[in-house]
């Protein structure tokens, strides 16, 4: 037993003299960032019951640029989502574990005439939710957000980005 005690003292002494290479630690962090999915959802905690107001279903998406976008989660059957104000809309599917994935992203202007067709195409592709980002004020800003969250900007026959 005496041998085990002296061995643990040696281990503790070696660990206390250990130095950290900050350059190596930063390389590991950058490598870890590359392993993770570039575009991903980061759940928000609910604020249910705060000051008596009902909680909004909200979430956060992190884009390719690592920017965070706070979105409101709505059911897929919300056809009047962009009736009054422009938004970036994300058609989202969830797997059995609750992991979200973006089916398509669209930069919509107020009263977008192609929105319902896009919505139907996304439903056929397996989308169950719409996530709306409304903080982009201009059309170019909305397009930039849609590209950051949805990938390369290309219009298909269904209008999905």
mmCIF file with all atom_site columns, C-alpha atoms in Angstrom:
data_model
loop_
_atom_site.group_PDB
_atom_site.id
_atom_site.type_symbol
_atom_site.label_atom_id
_atom_site.label_alt_id
_atom_site.label_comp_id
_atom_site.label_asym_id
_atom_site.label_entity_id
_atom_site.label_seq_id
_atom_site.pdbx_PDB_ins_code
_atom_site.Cartn_x
_atom_site.Cartn_y
_atom_site.Cartn_z
_atom_site.occupancy
_atom_site.B_iso_or_equiv
_atom_site.pdbx_formal_charge
_atom_site.auth_seq_id
_atom_site.auth_comp_id
_atom_site.auth_asym_id
_atom_site.auth_atom_id
_atom_site.pdbx_PDB_model_num
ATOM 1   C CA . UNK A 1 1   ? 0.000   0.000  0.000   1.00 0.00 ? 1   UNK A CA 1
ATOM 2   C CA . UNK A 1 2   ? 2.887   2.326  0.683   1.00 0.00 ? 2   UNK A CA 1
ATOM 3   C CA . UNK A 1 3   ? 3.935   1.989  -2.977  1.00 0.00 ? 3   UNK A CA 1
ATOM 4   C CA . UNK A 1 4   ? 0.490   3.137  -4.191  1.00 0.00 ? 4   UNK A CA 1
ATOM 5   C CA . UNK A 1 5   ? 0.625   6.265  -2.023  1.00 0.00 ? 5   UNK A CA 1
ATOM 6   C CA . UNK A 1 6   ? 4.065   7.254  -3.254  1.00 0.00 ? 6   UNK A CA 1
ATOM 7   C CA . UNK A 1 7   ? 2.982   6.657  -6.863  1.00 0.00 ? 7   UNK A CA 1
ATOM 8   C CA . UNK A 1 8   ? 0.018   8.950  -6.496  1.00 0.00 ? 8   UNK A CA 1
ATOM 9   C CA . UNK A 1 9   ? 2.302   11.666 -5.067  1.00 0.00 ? 9   UNK A CA 1
ATOM 10  C CA . UNK A 1 10  ? 4.506   11.347 -8.152  1.00 0.00 ? 10  UNK A CA 1
ATOM 11  C CA . UNK A 1 11  ? 1.490   11.618 -10.426 1.00 0.00 ? 11  UNK A CA 1
ATOM 12  C CA . UNK A 1 12  ? 0.228   14.688 -8.563  1.00 0.00 ? 12  UNK A CA 1
ATOM 13  C CA . UNK A 1 13  ? 3.673   16.307 -8.762  1.00 0.00 ? 13  UNK A CA 1
ATOM 14  C CA . UNK A 1 14  ? 3.894   15.654 -12.496 1.00 0.00 ? 14  UNK A CA 1
ATOM 15  C CA . UNK A 1 15  ? 0.423   17.085 -13.082 1.00 0.00 ? 15  UNK A CA 1
ATOM 16  C CA . UNK A 1 16  ? 1.136   20.255 -11.103 1.00 0.00 ? 16  UNK A CA 1
ATOM 17  C CA . UNK A 1 17  ? 4.179   20.969 -13.297 1.00 0.00 ? 17  UNK A CA 1
ATOM 18  C CA . UNK A 1 18  ? 2.222   20.457 -16.516 1.00 0.00 ? 18  UNK A CA 1
ATOM 19  C CA . UNK A 1 19  ? 1.926   23.536 -18.717 1.00 0.00 ? 19  UNK A CA 1
ATOM 20  C CA . UNK A 1 20  ? -0.732  24.202 -21.341 1.00 0.00 ? 20  UNK A CA 1
ATOM 21  C CA . UNK A 1 21  ? 0.197   25.087 -24.873 1.00 0.00 ? 21  UNK A CA 1
ATOM 22  C CA . UNK A 1 22  ? -2.365  27.747 -25.782 1.00 0.00 ? 22  UNK A CA 1
ATOM 23  C CA . UNK A 1 23  ? -1.558  27.434 -29.485 1.00 0.00 ? 23  UNK A CA 1
ATOM 24  C CA . UNK A 1 24  ? -2.365  23.709 -29.367 1.00 0.00 ? 24  UNK A CA 1
ATOM 25  C CA . UNK A 1 25  ? -5.570  24.386 -27.407 1.00 0.00 ? 25  UNK A CA 1
ATOM 26  C CA . UNK A 1 26  ? -6.729  26.928 -29.995 1.00 0.00 ? 26  UNK A CA 1
ATOM 27  C CA . UNK A 1 27  ? -5.966  24.509 -32.846 1.00 0.00 ? 27  UNK A CA 1
ATOM 28  C CA . UNK A 1 28  ? -8.116  21.882 -31.113 1.00 0.00 ? 28  UNK A CA 1
ATOM 29  C CA . UNK A 1 29  ? -10.976 24.351 -30.719 1.00 0.00 ? 29  UNK A CA 1
ATOM 30  C CA . UNK A 1 30  ? -10.812 25.318 -34.393 1.00 0.00 ? 30  UNK A CA 1
ATOM 31  C CA . UNK A 1 31  ? -10.734 21.654 -35.421 1.00 0.00 ? 31  UNK A CA 1
ATOM 32  C CA . UNK A 1 32  ? -13.751 20.981 -33.205 1.00 0.00 ? 32  UNK A CA 1
ATOM 33  C CA . UNK A 1 33  ? -15.614 23.841 -34.889 1.00 0.00 ? 33  UNK A CA 1
ATOM 34  C CA . UNK A 1 34  ? -14.936 22.245 -38.271 1.00 0.00 ? 34  UNK A CA 1
ATOM 35  C CA . UNK A 1 35  ? -16.305 18.878 -37.142 1.00 0.00 ? 35  UNK A CA 1
ATOM 36  C CA . UNK A 1 36  ? -19.635 20.303 -35.998 1.00 0.00 ? 36  UNK A CA 1
ATOM 37  C CA . UNK A 1 37  ? -22.368 20.958 -38.528 1.00 0.00 ? 37  UNK A CA 1
ATOM 38  C CA . UNK A 1 38  ? -21.908 24.373 -40.056 1.00 0.00 ? 38  UNK A CA 1
ATOM 39  C CA . UNK A 1 39  ? -25.587 25.314 -39.824 1.00 0.00 ? 39  UNK A CA 1
ATOM 40  C CA . UNK A 1 40  ? -27.273 24.151 -36.654 1.00 0.00 ? 40  UNK A CA 1
ATOM 41  C CA . UNK A 1 41  ? -30.091 24.889 -34.259 1.00 0.00 ? 41  UNK A CA 1
ATOM 42  C CA . UNK A 1 42  ? -29.318 25.961 -30.715 1.00 0.00 ? 42  UNK A CA 1
ATOM 43  C CA . UNK A 1 43  ? -32.356 25.671 -28.470 1.00 0.00 ? 43  UNK A CA 1
ATOM 44  C CA . UNK A 1 44  ? -33.474 28.575 -26.318 1.00 0.00 ? 44  UNK A CA 1
ATOM 45  C CA . UNK A 1 45  ? -34.839 28.221 -22.829 1.00 0.00 ? 45  UNK A CA 1
ATOM 46  C CA . UNK A 1 46  ? -38.535 28.990 -22.552 1.00 0.00 ? 46  UNK A CA 1
ATOM 47  C CA . UNK A 1 47  ? -39.689 32.119 -20.784 1.00 0.00 ? 47  UNK A CA 1
ATOM 48  C CA . UNK A 1 48  ? -43.107 30.682 -19.947 1.00 0.00 ? 48  UNK A CA 1
ATOM 49  C CA . UNK A 1 49  ? -44.868 32.488 -17.175 1.00 0.00 ? 49  UNK A CA 1
ATOM 50  C CA . UNK A 1 50  ? -42.603 35.536 -17.164 1.00 0.00 ? 50  UNK A CA 1
ATOM 51  C CA . UNK A 1 51  ? -44.771 38.502 -16.197 1.00 0.00 ? 51  UNK A CA 1
ATOM 52  C CA . UNK A 1 52  ? -47.899 36.534 -17.104 1.00 0.00 ? 52  UNK A CA 1
ATOM 53  C CA . UNK A 1 53  ? -47.244 36.581 -20.853 1.00 0.00 ? 53  UNK A CA 1
ATOM 54  C CA . UNK A 1 54  ? -47.468 33.341 -22.821 1.00 0.00 ? 54  UNK A CA 1
ATOM 55  C CA . UNK A 1 55  ? -44.131 32.082 -24.091 1.00 0.00 ? 55  UNK A CA 1
ATOM 56  C CA . UNK A 1 56  ? -43.320 32.413 -27.761 1.00 0.00 ? 56  UNK A CA 1
ATOM 57  C CA . UNK A 1 57  ? -41.918 29.307 -29.381 1.00 0.00 ? 57  UNK A CA 1
ATOM 58  C CA . UNK A 1 58  ? -38.435 30.530 -30.279 1.00 0.00 ? 58  UNK A CA 1
ATOM 59  C CA . UNK A 1 59  ? -35.162 29.013 -31.323 1.00 0.00 ? 59  UNK A CA 1
ATOM 60  C CA . UNK A 1 60  ? -31.723 30.097 -32.538 1.00 0.00 ? 60  UNK A CA 1
ATOM 61  C CA . UNK A 1 61  ? -29.963 29.044 -35.722 1.00 0.00 ? 61  UNK A CA 1
ATOM 62  C CA . UNK A 1 62  ? -26.237 29.495 -36.226 1.00 0.00 ? 62  UNK A CA 1
ATOM 63  C CA . UNK A 1 63  ? -25.308 30.061 -39.868 1.00 0.00 ? 63  UNK A CA 1
ATOM 64  C CA . UNK A 1 64  ? -22.228 29.236 -41.925 1.00 0.00 ? 64  UNK A CA 1
ATOM 65  C CA . UNK A 1 65  ? -20.751 32.561 -40.804 1.00 0.00 ? 65  UNK A CA 1
ATOM 66  C CA . UNK A 1 66  ? -21.295 31.601 -37.122 1.00 0.00 ? 66  UNK A CA 1
ATOM 67  C CA . UNK A 1 67  ? -23.824 34.429 -36.759 1.00 0.00 ? 67  UNK A CA 1
ATOM 68  C CA . UNK A 1 68  ? -26.825 33.676 -34.556 1.00 0.00 ? 68  UNK A CA 1
ATOM 69  C CA . UNK A 1 69  ? -30.372 34.198 -35.798 1.00 0.00 ? 69  UNK A CA 1
ATOM 70  C CA . UNK A 1 70  ? -33.261 34.179 -33.321 1.00 0.00 ? 70  UNK A CA 1
ATOM 71  C CA . UNK A 1 71  ? -36.377 32.789 -34.986 1.00 0.00 ? 71  UNK A CA 1
ATOM 72  C CA . UNK A 1 72  ? -40.024 32.319 -34.086 1.00 0.00 ? 72  UNK A CA 1
ATOM 73  C CA . UNK A 1 73  ? -41.227 28.734 -34.558 1.00 0.00 ? 73  UNK A CA 1
ATOM 74  C CA . UNK A 1 74  ? -44.640 28.303 -36.171 1.00 0.00 ? 74  UNK A CA 1
ATOM 75  C CA . UNK A 1 75  ? -46.599 25.385 -37.606 1.00 0.00 ? 75  UNK A CA 1
ATOM 76  C CA . UNK A 1 76  ? -46.135 24.651 -41.304 1.00 0.00 ? 76  UNK A CA 1
ATOM 77  C CA . UNK A 1 77  ? -49.736 25.590 -42.063 1.00 0.00 ? 77  UNK A CA 1
ATOM 78  C CA . UNK A 1 78  ? -49.197 29.324 -41.469 1.00 0.00 ? 78  UNK A CA 1
ATOM 79  C CA . UNK A 1 79  ? -49.950 30.742 -44.924 1.00 0.00 ? 79  UNK A CA 1
ATOM 80  C CA . UNK A 1 80  ? -50.181 34.364 -43.729 1.00 0.00 ? 80  UNK A CA 1
ATOM 81  C CA . UNK A 1 81  ? -46.644 34.352 -42.290 1.00 0.00 ? 81  UNK A CA 1
ATOM 82  C CA . UNK A 1 82  ? -45.368 36.962 -44.753 1.00 0.00 ? 82  UNK A CA 1
ATOM 83  C CA . UNK A 1 83  ? -48.624 38.761 -45.509 1.00 0.00 ? 83  UNK A CA 1
ATOM 84  C CA . UNK A 1 84  ? -47.679 42.022 -43.761 1.00 0.00 ? 84  UNK A CA 1
ATOM 85  C CA . UNK A 1 85  ? -43.895 42.051 -43.343 1.00 0.00 ? 85  UNK A CA 1
ATOM 86  C CA . UNK A 1 86  ? -40.894 40.468 -45.038 1.00 0.00 ? 86  UNK A CA 1
ATOM 87  C CA . UNK A 1 87  ? -38.970 37.683 -43.326 1.00 0.00 ? 87  UNK A CA 1
ATOM 88  C CA . UNK A 1 88  ? -36.476 34.926 -43.863 1.00 0.00 ? 88  UNK A CA 1
ATOM 89  C CA . UNK A 1 89  ? -38.452 31.707 -43.568 1.00 0.00 ? 89  UNK A CA 1
ATOM 90  C CA . UNK A 1 90  ? -36.924 28.317 -42.909 1.00 0.00 ? 90  UNK A CA 1
ATOM 91  C CA . UNK A 1 91  ? -38.793 25.104 -43.626 1.00 0.00 ? 91  UNK A CA 1
ATOM 92  C CA . UNK A 1 92  ? -37.620 22.707 -40.910 1.00 0.00 ? 92  UNK A CA 1
ATOM 93  C CA . UNK A 1 93  ? -37.926 18.958 -40.346 1.00 0.00 ? 93  UNK A CA 1
ATOM 94  C CA . UNK A 1 94  ? -37.204 17.188 -37.061 1.00 0.00 ? 94  UNK A CA 1
ATOM 95  C CA . UNK A 1 95  ? -36.038 13.608 -36.634 1.00 0.00 ? 95  UNK A CA 1
ATOM 96  C CA . UNK A 1 96  ? -37.174 11.219 -33.886 1.00 0.00 ? 96  UNK A CA 1
ATOM 97  C CA . UNK A 1 97  ? -34.506 12.635 -31.513 1.00 0.00 ? 97  UNK A CA 1
ATOM 98  C CA . UNK A 1 98  ? -35.773 16.195 -31.990 1.00 0.00 ? 98  UNK A CA 1
ATOM 99  C CA . UNK A 1 99  ? -32.790 17.308 -34.095 1.00 0.00 ? 99  UNK A CA 1
ATOM 100 C CA . UNK A 1 100 ? -33.815 20.017 -36.556 1.00 0.00 ? 100 UNK A CA 1
ATOM 101 C CA . UNK A 1 101 ? -32.606 20.312 -40.116 1.00 0.00 ? 101 UNK A CA 1
ATOM 102 C CA . UNK A 1 102 ? -33.392 23.010 -42.646 1.00 0.00 ? 102 UNK A CA 1
ATOM 103 C CA . UNK A 1 103 ? -35.181 21.710 -45.721 1.00 0.00 ? 103 UNK A CA 1
ATOM 104 C CA . UNK A 1 104 ? -35.147 25.097 -47.469 1.00 0.00 ? 104 UNK A CA 1
ATOM 105 C CA . UNK A 1 105 ? -34.647 28.793 -46.725 1.00 0.00 ? 105 UNK A CA 1
ATOM 106 C CA . UNK A 1 106 ? -36.441 31.636 -48.464 1.00 0.00 ? 106 UNK A CA 1
ATOM 107 C CA . UNK A 1 107 ? -36.035 35.408 -48.309 1.00 0.00 ? 107 UNK A CA 1
ATOM 108 C CA . UNK A 1 108 ? -39.624 36.628 -48.522 1.00 0.00 ? 108 UNK A CA 1
ATOM 109 C CA . UNK A 1 109 ? -40.967 40.103 -49.131 1.00 0.00 ? 109 UNK A CA 1
ATOM 110 C CA . UNK A 1 110 ? -44.322 41.219 -47.743 1.00 0.00 ? 110 UNK A CA 1
ATOM 111 C CA . UNK A 1 111 ? -47.103 39.548 -49.721 1.00 0.00 ? 111 UNK A CA 1
ATOM 112 C CA . UNK A 1 112 ? -44.697 37.171 -51.519 1.00 0.00 ? 112 UNK A CA 1
ATOM 113 C CA . UNK A 1 113 ? -46.816 35.570 -54.296 1.00 0.00 ? 113 UNK A CA 1
ATOM 114 C CA . UNK A 1 114 ? -44.649 32.432 -54.530 1.00 0.00 ? 114 UNK A CA 1
ATOM 115 C CA . UNK A 1 115 ? -44.723 31.671 -50.816 1.00 0.00 ? 115 UNK A CA 1
ATOM 116 C CA . UNK A 1 116 ? -47.637 29.201 -50.868 1.00 0.00 ? 116 UNK A CA 1
ATOM 117 C CA . UNK A 1 117 ? -46.071 27.178 -53.705 1.00 0.00 ? 117 UNK A CA 1
ATOM 118 C CA . UNK A 1 118 ? -42.763 27.102 -51.844 1.00 0.00 ? 118 UNK A CA 1
ATOM 119 C CA . UNK A 1 119 ? -44.589 26.042 -48.694 1.00 0.00 ? 119 UNK A CA 1
ATOM 120 C CA . UNK A 1 120 ? -46.286 23.141 -50.517 1.00 0.00 ? 120 UNK A CA 1
ATOM 121 C CA . UNK A 1 121 ? -42.970 22.012 -52.039 1.00 0.00 ? 121 UNK A CA 1
ATOM 122 C CA . UNK A 1 122 ? -41.316 22.065 -48.603 1.00 0.00 ? 122 UNK A CA 1
ATOM 123 C CA . UNK A 1 123 ? -44.156 20.025 -47.102 1.00 0.00 ? 123 UNK A CA 1
ATOM 124 C CA . UNK A 1 124 ? -43.595 17.368 -49.770 1.00 0.00 ? 124 UNK A CA 1
ATOM 125 C CA . UNK A 1 125 ? -39.893 17.326 -48.837 1.00 0.00 ? 125 UNK A CA 1
ATOM 126 C CA . UNK A 1 126 ? -40.746 16.560 -45.198 1.00 0.00 ? 126 UNK A CA 1
ATOM 127 C CA . UNK A 1 127 ? -40.874 19.953 -43.485 1.00 0.00 ? 127 UNK A CA 1
ATOM 128 C CA . UNK A 1 128 ? -43.044 20.162 -40.353 1.00 0.00 ? 128 UNK A CA 1
ATOM 129 C CA . UNK A 1 129 ? -42.248 23.640 -38.984 1.00 0.00 ? 129 UNK A CA 1
ATOM 130 C CA . UNK A 1 130 ? -41.634 27.159 -40.221 1.00 0.00 ? 130 UNK A CA 1
ATOM 131 C CA . UNK A 1 131 ? -38.995 29.259 -38.513 1.00 0.00 ? 131 UNK A CA 1
ATOM 132 C CA . UNK A 1 132 ? -39.222 32.992 -39.250 1.00 0.00 ? 132 UNK A CA 1
ATOM 133 C CA . UNK A 1 133 ? -36.379 35.489 -38.840 1.00 0.00 ? 133 UNK A CA 1
ATOM 134 C CA . UNK A 1 134 ? -37.800 39.017 -38.992 1.00 0.00 ? 134 UNK A CA 1
ATOM 135 C CA . UNK A 1 135 ? -34.852 41.195 -37.931 1.00 0.00 ? 135 UNK A CA 1
ATOM 136 C CA . UNK A 1 136 ? -33.422 41.690 -41.434 1.00 0.00 ? 136 UNK A CA 1
ATOM 137 C CA . UNK A 1 137 ? -34.872 45.024 -42.568 1.00 0.00 ? 137 UNK A CA 1
ATOM 138 C CA . UNK A 1 138 ? -34.008 45.138 -46.281 1.00 0.00 ? 138 UNK A CA 1
ATOM 139 C CA . UNK A 1 139 ? -34.300 42.650 -49.131 1.00 0.00 ? 139 UNK A CA 1
ATOM 140 C CA . UNK A 1 140 ? -30.489 42.323 -49.548 1.00 0.00 ? 140 UNK A CA 1
ATOM 141 C CA . UNK A 1 141 ? -30.124 41.634 -45.811 1.00 0.00 ? 141 UNK A CA 1
ATOM 142 C CA . UNK A 1 142 ? -32.809 38.929 -46.007 1.00 0.00 ? 142 UNK A CA 1
ATOM 143 C CA . UNK A 1 143 ? -31.075 37.344 -49.007 1.00 0.00 ? 143 UNK A CA 1
ATOM 144 C CA . UNK A 1 144 ? -27.744 37.330 -47.145 1.00 0.00 ? 144 UNK A CA 1
ATOM 145 C CA . UNK A 1 145 ? -29.365 35.634 -44.130 1.00 0.00 ? 145 UNK A CA 1
ATOM 146 C CA . UNK A 1 146 ? -31.064 33.041 -46.366 1.00 0.00 ? 146 UNK A CA 1
ATOM 147 C CA . UNK A 1 147 ? -27.716 32.234 -47.988 1.00 0.00 ? 147 UNK A CA 1
ATOM 148 C CA . UNK A 1 148 ? -25.981 32.036 -44.594 1.00 0.00 ? 148 UNK A CA 1
ATOM 149 C CA . UNK A 1 149 ? -28.589 29.593 -43.281 1.00 0.00 ? 149 UNK A CA 1
ATOM 150 C CA . UNK A 1 150 ? -29.577 27.749 -46.421 1.00 0.00 ? 150 UNK A CA 1
ATOM 151 C CA . UNK A 1 151 ? -26.430 27.445 -48.471 1.00 0.00 ? 151 UNK A CA 1
ATOM 152 C CA . UNK A 1 152 ? -25.885 28.625 -52.021 1.00 0.00 ? 152 UNK A CA 1
ATOM 153 C CA . UNK A 1 153 ? -28.610 30.945 -53.307 1.00 0.00 ? 153 UNK A CA 1
ATOM 154 C CA . UNK A 1 154 ? -30.337 29.275 -56.222 1.00 0.00 ? 154 UNK A CA 1
ATOM 155 C CA . UNK A 1 155 ? -33.940 29.403 -57.294 1.00 0.00 ? 155 UNK A CA 1
ATOM 156 C CA . UNK A 1 156 ? -35.447 26.053 -58.241 1.00 0.00 ? 156 UNK A CA 1
ATOM 157 C CA . UNK A 1 157 ? -38.794 25.441 -59.912 1.00 0.00 ? 157 UNK A CA 1
ATOM 158 C CA . UNK A 1 158 ? -40.385 25.306 -56.450 1.00 0.00 ? 158 UNK A CA 1
ATOM 159 C CA . UNK A 1 159 ? -38.728 28.562 -55.389 1.00 0.00 ? 159 UNK A CA 1
ATOM 160 C CA . UNK A 1 160 ? -36.742 26.941 -52.590 1.00 0.00 ? 160 UNK A CA 1
ATOM 161 C CA . UNK A 1 161 ? -33.424 28.511 -51.774 1.00 0.00 ? 161 UNK A CA 1
#
